[in-house]
CSV table of C-alpha atoms in Angstrom, one decimal:
chain,number,residue,atom,x,y,z
A,24,MET,CA,-22.6,3.7,0.5
A,25,ASN,CA,-20.5,6.3,1.3
A,26,LYS,CA,-18.9,9.2,-1.0
A,27,LYS,CA,-15.5,7.6,-0.5
A,28,ILE,CA,-16.1,4.4,-1.2
A,29,LEU,CA,-18.4,5.0,-4.6
A,30,PHE,CA,-16.2,7.5,-5.9
A,31,THR,CA,-13.3,3.9,-5.3
A,32,ILE,CA,-15.2,2.5,-7.5
A,33,ILE,CA,-16.6,3.9,-9.7
A,34,PRO,CA,-14.0,7.2,-10.3
A,35,LYS,CA,-14.6,10.3,-11.1
A,36,GLY,CA,-13.5,10.0,-14.6
A,37,TYR,CA,-15.5,6.8,-15.6
A,38,TRP,CA,-18.9,9.1,-14.1
A,39,ILE,CA,-17.5,11.1,-17.4
A,40,ILE,CA,-17.8,8.8,-20.0
A,41,LEU,CA,-21.3,7.7,-19.3
A,42,ALA,CA,-22.0,11.5,-19.5
A,43,VAL,CA,-20.5,11.5,-22.8
A,44,ALA,CA,-22.5,8.4,-23.4
A,45,VAL,CA,-25.8,9.1,-22.2
A,46,SER,CA,-25.8,12.6,-24.5
A,47,PHE,CA,-24.6,10.2,-27.4
A,48,ALA,CA,-27.5,9.0,-27.2
A,49,ALA,CA,-30.0,11.7,-26.6
A,50,ILE,CA,-28.8,13.1,-29.9
A,51,GLY,CA,-29.3,9.3,-30.9
A,52,GLY,CA,-29.0,8.9,-34.7
A,53,GLU,CA,-25.3,7.6,-36.1
A,54,TYR,CA,-24.8,8.6,-32.6
A,55,LEU,CA,-26.1,6.4,-30.5
A,56,LYS,CA,-22.9,3.4,-32.0
A,57,LEU,CA,-21.6,6.1,-29.9
A,58,ALA,CA,-23.0,5.6,-26.8
A,59,ASN,CA,-22.9,1.8,-27.2
A,60,ILE,CA,-18.9,1.7,-27.2
A,61,GLY,CA,-18.9,4.6,-24.6
A,62,ILE,CA,-20.9,2.1,-22.0
A,63,ASN,CA,-19.8,-1.1,-23.1
A,64,PHE,CA,-16.2,1.1,-22.1
A,65,LEU,CA,-17.2,1.8,-18.6
A,66,ILE,CA,-19.2,-2.0,-17.7
A,67,PHE,CA,-15.5,-3.2,-18.6
A,68,LEU,CA,-13.4,-0.6,-16.2
A,69,ILE,CA,-15.6,-1.8,-13.6
A,70,GLY,CA,-15.2,-5.1,-14.8
A,71,LEU,CA,-12.1,-4.9,-14.1
A,72,LYS,CA,-12.1,-3.7,-10.5
A,73,LEU,CA,-14.7,-6.8,-10.6
A,74,ALA,CA,-12.9,-9.7,-11.6
A,75,ILE,CA,-9.3,-8.0,-9.7
A,76,LEU,CA,-12.6,-8.5,-7.3
A,77,ILE,CA,-13.0,-12.3,-8.4
A,78,HIS,CA,-8.9,-13.8,-8.1
A,79,GLU,CA,-8.5,-13.2,-4.4
A,80,LEU,CA,-11.7,-14.2,-3.8
A,81,GLY,CA,-10.6,-17.0,-5.7
A,82,HIS,CA,-6.5,-17.3,-4.1
A,83,LEU,CA,-8.8,-17.2,-0.7
A,84,LEU,CA,-11.5,-20.1,-1.8
A,85,PHE,CA,-8.4,-22.4,-3.0
A,86,ALA,CA,-6.3,-21.8,0.3
A,87,ARG,CA,-9.7,-22.6,2.2
A,88,ILE,CA,-10.2,-26.0,-0.6
A,89,VAL,CA,-6.5,-27.2,0.2
A,90,GLY,CA,-6.7,-25.7,4.3
A,91,GLY,CA,-5.8,-23.5,4.5
A,92,THR,CA,-7.1,-20.2,7.1
A,93,PRO,CA,-8.2,-17.5,4.7
A,94,ARG,CA,-6.6,-14.0,6.5
A,95,ARG,CA,-6.5,-11.4,4.8
A,96,MET,CA,-7.7,-9.5,1.3
A,97,ILE,CA,-6.4,-5.8,0.0
A,98,LEU,CA,-7.9,-4.9,-2.9
A,99,GLY,CA,-6.4,-1.8,-4.3
A,100,LYS,CA,-3.4,1.1,-3.1
A,101,GLY,CA,-2.5,4.7,-1.9
A,102,HIS,CA,-4.7,5.5,1.0
A,103,LYS,CA,-7.6,3.1,2.8
A,104,VAL,CA,-11.4,3.6,2.5
A,105,ALA,CA,-13.3,1.1,3.8
A,106,GLU,CA,-12.4,-1.8,6.0
A,107,THR,CA,-14.2,-4.8,7.9
A,108,ARG,CA,-14.0,-8.1,8.3
A,109,PHE,CA,-16.0,-11.3,7.1
A,110,LYS,CA,-16.0,-14.4,8.5
A,111,GLY,CA,-12.9,-14.1,9.6
A,112,VAL,CA,-11.3,-12.2,6.9
A,113,LYS,CA,-9.9,-9.3,7.0
A,114,ILE,CA,-11.0,-6.6,3.8
A,115,ILE,CA,-9.5,-3.6,3.5
A,116,LEU,CA,-10.2,-0.9,0.1
A,117,ASN,CA,-7.8,1.1,-0.2
A,118,SER,CA,-8.1,4.4,-3.4
A,119,ASN,CA,-6.1,3.3,-6.5
A,120,PHE,CA,-9.0,0.5,-7.1
A,121,ASN,CA,-6.8,-1.0,-9.7
A,122,SER,CA,-4.6,-4.4,-8.0
A,123,GLY,CA,-5.5,-6.8,-4.4
A,124,LEU,CA,-3.8,-9.4,-2.0
A,125,ALA,CA,-4.9,-11.5,-1.3
A,126,TYR,CA,-3.7,-14.0,2.4
A,127,ALA,CA,-3.3,-16.7,3.9
A,128,ALA,CA,-2.6,-19.3,6.2
A,129,PHE,CA,-1.1,-22.2,6.4
A,130,ASP,CA,0.1,-24.2,8.7
A,131,ASN,CA,0.0,-28.3,8.2
A,132,LEU,CA,3.3,-28.0,6.3
A,133,LYS,CA,1.9,-31.2,4.8
A,134,LEU,CA,2.2,-31.4,0.9
A,135,ILE,CA,2.9,-28.1,1.8
A,136,ARG,CA,4.5,-27.2,-2.4
A,137,LEU,CA,0.7,-28.8,-4.5
A,138,ARG,CA,-1.0,-26.5,-1.7
A,139,LEU,CA,1.2,-22.9,-2.0
A,140,LEU,CA,0.6,-24.5,-6.3
A,141,SER,CA,-3.6,-24.5,-5.6
A,142,TYR,CA,-3.6,-20.9,-3.5
A,143,SER,CA,-1.6,-19.6,-6.5
A,144,SER,CA,-3.6,-20.5,-9.0
A,145,GLY,CA,-6.7,-20.1,-7.2
A,146,GLY,CA,-7.1,-16.5,-8.5
A,147,PHE,CA,-6.8,-16.7,-11.8
A,148,LEU,CA,-8.6,-20.2,-12.7
A,149,THR,CA,-11.0,-18.2,-10.5
A,150,ASN,CA,-11.8,-15.6,-13.7
A,151,PHE,CA,-11.5,-18.7,-16.2
A,152,PHE,CA,-13.6,-20.4,-14.5
A,153,VAL,CA,-16.7,-16.8,-14.5
A,154,ALA,CA,-15.4,-16.0,-18.3
A,155,SER,CA,-16.4,-19.5,-19.2
A,156,ILE,CA,-19.7,-19.6,-17.5
A,157,LEU,CA,-20.6,-16.6,-18.9
A,158,PHE,CA,-19.7,-17.0,-22.3
A,159,LEU,CA,-21.2,-19.8,-21.8
A,160,ALA,CA,-24.7,-18.2,-21.2
A,161,PHE,CA,-25.5,-15.6,-22.8
A,162,ASP,CA,-24.2,-14.3,-26.7
A,163,PHE,CA,-21.3,-13.4,-26.7
A,164,SER,CA,-19.4,-10.1,-29.5
A,165,THR,CA,-16.6,-7.4,-29.6
A,166,ASN,CA,-18.7,-5.6,-31.8
A,167,ALA,CA,-19.2,-2.7,-29.0
A,168,SER,CA,-20.9,-0.4,-30.8
A,169,ASP,CA,-23.9,-3.3,-31.2
A,170,GLY,CA,-26.1,-2.9,-28.1
A,171,ILE,CA,-25.6,-3.1,-24.4
A,172,GLN,CA,-22.7,-6.2,-24.4
A,173,PHE,CA,-22.5,-7.1,-20.5
A,174,SER,CA,-21.6,-10.3,-20.3
A,175,SER,CA,-19.1,-10.1,-23.1
A,176,ALA,CA,-17.3,-7.1,-21.5
A,177,ILE,CA,-17.1,-8.9,-17.6
A,178,VAL,CA,-15.9,-12.3,-20.2
A,179,LEU,CA,-13.4,-10.3,-21.1
A,180,ALA,CA,-12.0,-8.0,-18.1
A,181,ASN,CA,-11.6,-12.0,-16.6
A,182,LEU,CA,-9.8,-13.1,-18.6
A,183,LEU,CA,-7.3,-10.3,-19.9
A,184,THR,CA,-6.7,-10.0,-15.4
A,185,GLY,CA,-6.4,-14.2,-15.5
A,186,ILE,CA,-3.4,-14.2,-18.0
A,187,SER,CA,-2.6,-10.5,-16.9
A,188,VAL,CA,-1.0,-12.5,-14.1
A,189,LEU,CA,-0.2,-15.5,-15.3
A,190,ILE,CA,2.7,-13.7,-17.5
A,191,PRO,CA,5.7,-14.6,-14.4
A,192,HIS,CA,6.6,-10.2,-13.2
A,193,TYR,CA,7.9,-8.3,-9.6
A,194,SER,CA,5.8,-5.5,-8.8
A,195,SER,CA,5.6,-3.6,-5.3
A,196,TYR,CA,3.3,-2.7,-2.4
A,197,GLN,CA,3.9,0.4,-0.5
A,198,GLY,CA,8.1,-1.2,-1.2
A,199,LEU,CA,8.2,-4.3,-1.2
A,200,ARG,CA,8.3,-6.7,-3.6
A,201,LEU,CA,5.9,-8.5,-4.9
A,202,TYR,CA,5.3,-12.1,-7.6
A,203,SER,CA,2.8,-12.9,-10.0
A,204,ASP,CA,0.5,-16.1,-9.7
A,205,GLY,CA,2.9,-17.0,-13.0
A,206,LEU,CA,6.5,-15.7,-11.0
A,207,SER,CA,5.1,-17.7,-7.8
A,208,ILE,CA,4.3,-21.0,-9.6
A,209,LEU,CA,7.6,-21.3,-11.1
A,210,ARG,CA,9.5,-19.9,-8.0
A,211,ILE,CA,7.3,-23.4,-5.8
A,212,PRO,CA,10.0,-26.3,-6.8
A,213,PHE,CA,12.6,-23.8,-5.5
A,214,LEU,CA,11.1,-22.6,-2.0
A,215,LYS,CA,13.6,-23.9,0.8
A,216,LYS,CA,13.1,-25.3,3.6
A,217,SER,CA,13.5,-22.3,6.1
A,218,ASN,CA,10.6,-20.8,3.5
A,219,LEU,CA,8.6,-23.2,4.2
A,220,VAL,CA,9.4,-23.7,7.9
A,221,GLU,CA,7.7,-19.8,8.5
A,222,LEU,CA,5.1,-20.3,6.4
A,223,SER,CA,3.6,-22.3,9.6
A,224,SER,CA,4.0,-18.5,11.5
A,225,VAL,CA,2.1,-16.5,9.0
A,226,ASN,CA,-1.2,-16.9,11.0
A,227,GLU,CA,0.6,-15.4,14.4
A,228,LEU,CA,2.6,-12.7,12.0
A,229,LEU,CA,-0.3,-11.5,10.1
A,230,ASP,CA,-2.5,-11.5,14.1
A,231,ALA,CA,0.5,-9.9,14.9
A,232,TYR,CA,0.0,-7.0,12.1
A,233,ASP,CA,-3.7,-6.8,12.9
A,234,LEU,CA,-2.3,-5.2,16.1
A,235,PHE,CA,0.2,-3.8,14.4
A,236,GLU,CA,-2.6,-1.9,12.6
A,237,SER,CA,-4.7,-0.7,15.4
A,238,LYS,CA,-1.0,0.6,17.5
A,239,LYS,CA,-1.7,-2.4,19.8
A,240,TYR,CA,2.6,-2.6,18.8
A,241,ARG,CA,3.6,-3.2,22.2
A,242,GLU,CA,1.1,-6.7,22.0
A,243,ALA,CA,2.6,-6.6,17.3
A,244,ILE,CA,6.2,-7.1,19.8
A,245,ALA,CA,5.4,-9.5,21.3
A,246,ILE,CA,4.3,-11.7,18.8
A,247,TYR,CA,7.2,-11.2,16.8
A,248,GLU,CA,9.5,-11.5,19.4
A,249,ASN,CA,8.1,-14.8,20.1
A,250,PHE,CA,8.3,-15.8,16.6
A,251,GLN,CA,11.7,-14.2,16.8
A,252,ALA,CA,12.9,-17.3,19.3
A,253,LYS,CA,11.2,-19.7,17.3
A,254,THR,CA,12.9,-19.2,14.3
A,255,GLU,CA,16.7,-19.2,16.0
A,256,GLY,CA,16.7,-15.1,15.3
A,257,SER,CA,16.4,-16.0,11.2
A,258,LYS,CA,15.7,-11.4,12.1
A,259,THR,CA,12.6,-11.8,8.9
A,260,ALA,CA,10.5,-9.7,11.5
A,261,ASN,CA,12.7,-7.3,12.8
A,262,ILE,CA,11.5,-4.4,10.3
A,263,ASN,CA,7.8,-5.0,12.1
A,264,LEU,CA,9.4,-4.9,15.0
A,265,SER,CA,12.4,-2.3,14.3
A,266,ILE,CA,8.9,-0.1,13.3
A,267,ALA,CA,7.4,-1.0,15.9
A,268,TYR,CA,9.7,0.0,18.7
A,269,MET,CA,10.0,3.5,16.7
A,270,LYS,CA,6.6,3.6,17.1
A,271,LEU,CA,6.0,3.5,21.3
A,272,GLY,CA,8.9,6.2,20.9
A,273,ASN,CA,12.3,3.9,21.2
A,274,TYR,CA,14.3,5.0,18.7
A,275,GLU,CA,17.8,3.2,19.8
A,276,LYS,CA,15.4,-0.3,20.0
A,277,ALA,CA,14.0,0.8,16.3
A,278,VAL,CA,17.3,1.6,14.8
A,279,GLN,CA,19.4,-1.4,16.3
A,280,LEU,CA,17.1,-3.9,15.0
A,281,MET,CA,17.5,-2.0,11.7
A,282,GLU,CA,21.0,-1.3,12.0
A,283,GLU,CA,21.0,-5.5,12.3
A,284,LEU,CA,19.5,-6.0,8.6
A,285,LEU,CA,22.1,-4.0,6.7
A,286,PRO,CA,24.7,-7.1,6.4
A,287,LEU,CA,22.4,-8.9,5.8
A,288,VAL,CA,20.8,-6.9,2.7
A,289,ASN,CA,22.8,-8.8,-0.3
A,290,GLU,CA,21.6,-12.5,1.0
A,291,GLU,CA,18.6,-13.6,-0.7
A,292,ARG,CA,16.2,-14.0,1.9
A,293,PHE,CA,16.3,-10.4,2.8
A,294,ALA,CA,17.2,-9.0,-1.1
A,295,TRP,CA,13.6,-8.7,-2.2
A,296,LEU,CA,13.0,-6.7,1.1
A,297,LYS,CA,16.3,-4.7,0.4
A,298,ASN,CA,13.9,-0.8,-0.8
A,299,TYR,CA,12.0,-1.2,2.6
A,300,ILE,CA,14.6,-2.0,4.6
A,301,PHE,CA,17.2,1.0,3.3
A,302,ASN,CA,14.2,3.4,3.7
A,303,GLY,CA,12.7,2.3,7.0
A,304,ILE,CA,16.2,2.9,8.4
A,305,ALA,CA,16.6,6.3,6.6
A,306,TRP,CA,13.1,7.2,8.5
A,307,GLU,CA,14.4,6.3,12.0
A,308,TYR,CA,18.1,8.1,10.8
A,309,LEU,CA,15.8,11.1,10.1
A,310,LEU,CA,14.4,11.2,13.1
A,311,ILE,CA,17.0,11.1,15.2
A,312,ASN,CA,18.5,14.1,13.2
A,313,LYS,CA,21.5,11.9,11.8
A,314,LEU,CA,20.6,13.7,8.6
A,315,ASP,CA,24.1,12.5,6.7
A,316,GLU,CA,23.0,8.9,7.6
A,317,ALA,CA,19.6,9.1,6.3
A,318,ASP,CA,20.2,11.4,3.3
A,319,LYS,CA,22.6,8.1,2.4
A,320,TYR,CA,20.0,5.5,2.7
A,321,SER,CA,16.3,8.2,1.7
A,322,GLU,CA,18.8,8.0,-1.4
A,323,LEU,CA,19.5,4.5,-2.4
A,324,ALA,CA,15.6,3.1,-1.5
A,325,TYR,CA,14.5,6.0,-4.0
A,326,ASN,CA,17.0,5.3,-6.4
A,327,ALA,CA,15.9,1.2,-6.4
A,328,ASN,CA,12.2,2.8,-6.4
A,329,GLN,CA,11.3,6.1,-7.2
A,330,ASN,CA,6.7,5.4,-7.2
A,331,THR,CA,6.3,4.4,-3.9
A,332,GLU,CA,5.2,7.1,-1.8
A,333,HIS,CA,6.7,5.6,1.7
A,334,ILE,CA,10.0,5.5,-0.4
A,335,ARG,CA,9.5,9.3,-2.1
A,336,GLY,CA,7.6,11.1,1.3
A,337,THR,CA,11.4,9.5,3.6
A,338,ARG,CA,13.8,10.2,0.5
A,339,ALA,CA,11.5,14.3,0.6
A,340,SER,CA,11.7,14.7,3.9
A,341,VAL,CA,15.5,14.0,4.3
A,342,LEU,CA,16.4,16.8,1.9
A,343,ILE,CA,13.8,18.9,3.0
A,344,GLU,CA,16.1,18.7,6.7
A,345,LYS,CA,19.5,19.0,4.6
A,346,GLY,CA,18.0,22.9,3.1
A,347,LYS,CA,16.7,21.5,-0.4
A,348,TYR,CA,13.8,23.3,0.1
A,349,GLU,CA,12.2,22.8,-3.3
A,350,GLU,CA,13.4,19.1,-4.9
A,351,GLY,CA,11.5,18.1,-2.1
A,352,LYS,CA,9.1,19.3,-2.1
A,353,ASN,CA,8.8,19.0,-5.6
A,354,LEU,CA,8.5,15.5,-5.4
A,355,LEU,CA,6.0,15.5,-1.9
A,356,ILE,CA,3.6,17.7,-2.5
A,357,ASN,CA,1.8,15.3,-4.5
A,358,ASP,CA,1.4,13.0,-2.2
A,359,VAL,CA,-0.3,14.8,0.3
A,360,ASP,CA,-4.3,15.1,0.0
A,361,PHE,CA,-6.5,16.2,2.1
A,362,ASN,CA,-9.4,14.2,1.8
A,363,PHE,CA,-7.5,11.3,3.4
A,364,PRO,CA,-5.9,12.2,7.4
A,365,ASN,CA,-3.1,9.8,7.8
A,366,SER,CA,0.2,8.6,9.0
A,367,GLN,CA,0.8,9.7,5.7
A,368,THR,CA,-0.3,12.4,4.2
A,369,LEU,CA,0.1,14.0,8.0
A,370,ALA,CA,3.5,14.1,7.5
A,371,ALA,CA,4.2,15.0,3.6
A,372,SER,CA,1.7,17.9,4.8
A,373,ILE,CA,4.6,18.4,8.1
A,374,TYR,CA,7.2,19.0,5.1
A,375,VAL,CA,5.8,20.9,2.3
A,376,GLY,CA,4.7,23.5,5.0
A,377,LEU,CA,8.6,23.0,6.3
A,378,ALA,CA,9.7,23.8,2.7
A,379,PHE,CA,7.3,26.6,1.9
A,380,HIS,CA,7.8,28.1,4.8
A,381,GLU,CA,11.8,28.0,4.6
A,382,LEU,CA,10.6,29.2,1.0
A,383,ASN,CA,8.9,32.4,2.2
A,384,GLU,CA,5.7,31.8,0.8
A,385,HIS,CA,4.2,31.6,4.1
A,386,LYS,CA,0.6,31.3,2.3
A,387,LYS,CA,0.8,28.4,0.7
A,388,ALA,CA,2.5,27.1,4.2
A,389,GLU,CA,-0.1,27.6,6.2
A,390,LYS,CA,-2.7,25.3,4.3
A,391,TYR,CA,-0.1,22.9,5.0
A,392,VAL,CA,-0.3,24.0,8.9
A,393,ASN,CA,-3.4,23.7,9.0
A,394,PHE,CA,-3.8,20.5,8.0
A,395,VAL,CA,-1.6,18.7,10.1
A,396,GLU,CA,-3.0,20.8,13.3
A,397,GLU,CA,-6.7,20.3,13.4
A,398,ASN,CA,-5.3,16.3,12.7
A,399,LEU,CA,-2.4,15.5,16.1
A,400,ASP,CA,-4.5,13.1,17.5
A,401,LEU,CA,-4.3,11.3,14.7
A,402,LEU,CA,-0.3,11.7,14.5
A,403,ASP,CA,1.8,9.2,16.1
A,404,ILE,CA,5.1,9.5,18.4
A,405,ASP,CA,7.8,9.5,15.6
A,406,GLU,CA,5.6,11.5,13.6
A,407,ARG,CA,5.1,14.2,16.7
A,408,THR,CA,8.6,14.2,17.2
A,409,LEU,CA,8.7,15.7,13.6
A,410,TYR,CA,6.2,17.7,13.8
A,411,GLU,CA,7.4,19.4,17.5
A,412,ARG,CA,10.5,19.9,15.0
A,413,SER,CA,8.8,22.5,12.6
A,414,LYS,CA,7.1,23.4,14.7
A,415,GLU,CA,9.8,25.9,15.9
A,416,LYS,CA,10.5,26.5,12.6
A,417,TRP,CA,6.4,28.0,11.8
A,418,ARG,CA,5.8,29.5,15.1
A,419,TYR,CA,5.1,32.3,12.9
A,420,ILE,CA,2.4,30.9,11.5
A,421,THR,CA,0.4,29.6,13.9
A,422,ASP,CA,0.7,33.1,16.4
A,423,ALA,CA,-0.1,35.1,13.4
A,424,LYS,CA,-3.0,33.8,12.7
A,425,ASN,CA,-3.9,33.4,16.8
A,426,GLU,CA,-3.6,37.8,16.1
A,427,TYR,CA,-5.3,37.4,13.5
A,428,ALA,CA,-8.0,35.5,15.7
A,429,ASN,CA,-8.1,37.9,19.4
């Protein structure tokens, strides 16, 4: 297990709790109760992550039972830490392991509403099953100061996880609105026929997304365009098609595809994607230097959702391009993580470096410029476009560095 995975599963704060608890245990006496409370709290926190894993496995297991095909499990949000495949399921661990997602495909639409009910219920049912088995097999106690209560902490973690997802509510992942299990179950009877028909294409769409993540954009485009043709131009794949063309450097086609969605954002089938559409077209307008349009749509996306890194990053980048350096920098600087060089952190570094440069804080700018230039091979075409544009403005930084080296 590498360091990033270890500290994702057991973050630094957990180690501090462990250290404090061990210190109390070493003192002994009355402090032993505090040590037990600390250890049990730590087990509970780790148990919550285990409960998330159990929950997502439950979704995929129940999907398999009713004839679906388990395809993908995402553990957490933030930056990708690790990725693997197990029995055809792509498993992704992200840096902020406090939530999860599971994806399954249903090619056979016979009794599809019952299949979806089983799939949506599988997570919390598995949590409750694990909690019940542990409750019956081991002594249960809520007295955290009375010894180590391993099974009790795991029982509570699974119960809380199962109950929390039953509450109907929305959440967000990368700017997309997601439904809790409870809300998904309530929506199943009201799903339109068009929604159900599109379920039969989930397998190929996930194939396309796998290709997309592997930066095989042309192959992904072929699948998305085939899907559009089969669904008689539903335009539901326009977003991913637009981004794929953008990643190939065809900005004109990318903008055209996204602009086709603008008149549709208030329709039910696209309303949940509205912020994603606004953010996508704002980024593409930024690439072609239509800053007024980029400003308009990035502001719409940001005002609706300020907590998503991609939306916040686009808004900050536009502000910096328009000369609002301090405001843009303050929005963006916390999204740079030098431990994770990827599209998001490198794009953020380009603009944080540019903002510091324009604010005449050249030493601070150099740190971000160096981070980008050390990882140029990781930049996609769109990020490379912004890098080349910004490089002309901060060129003297690299010139000064080269002169010092000589």
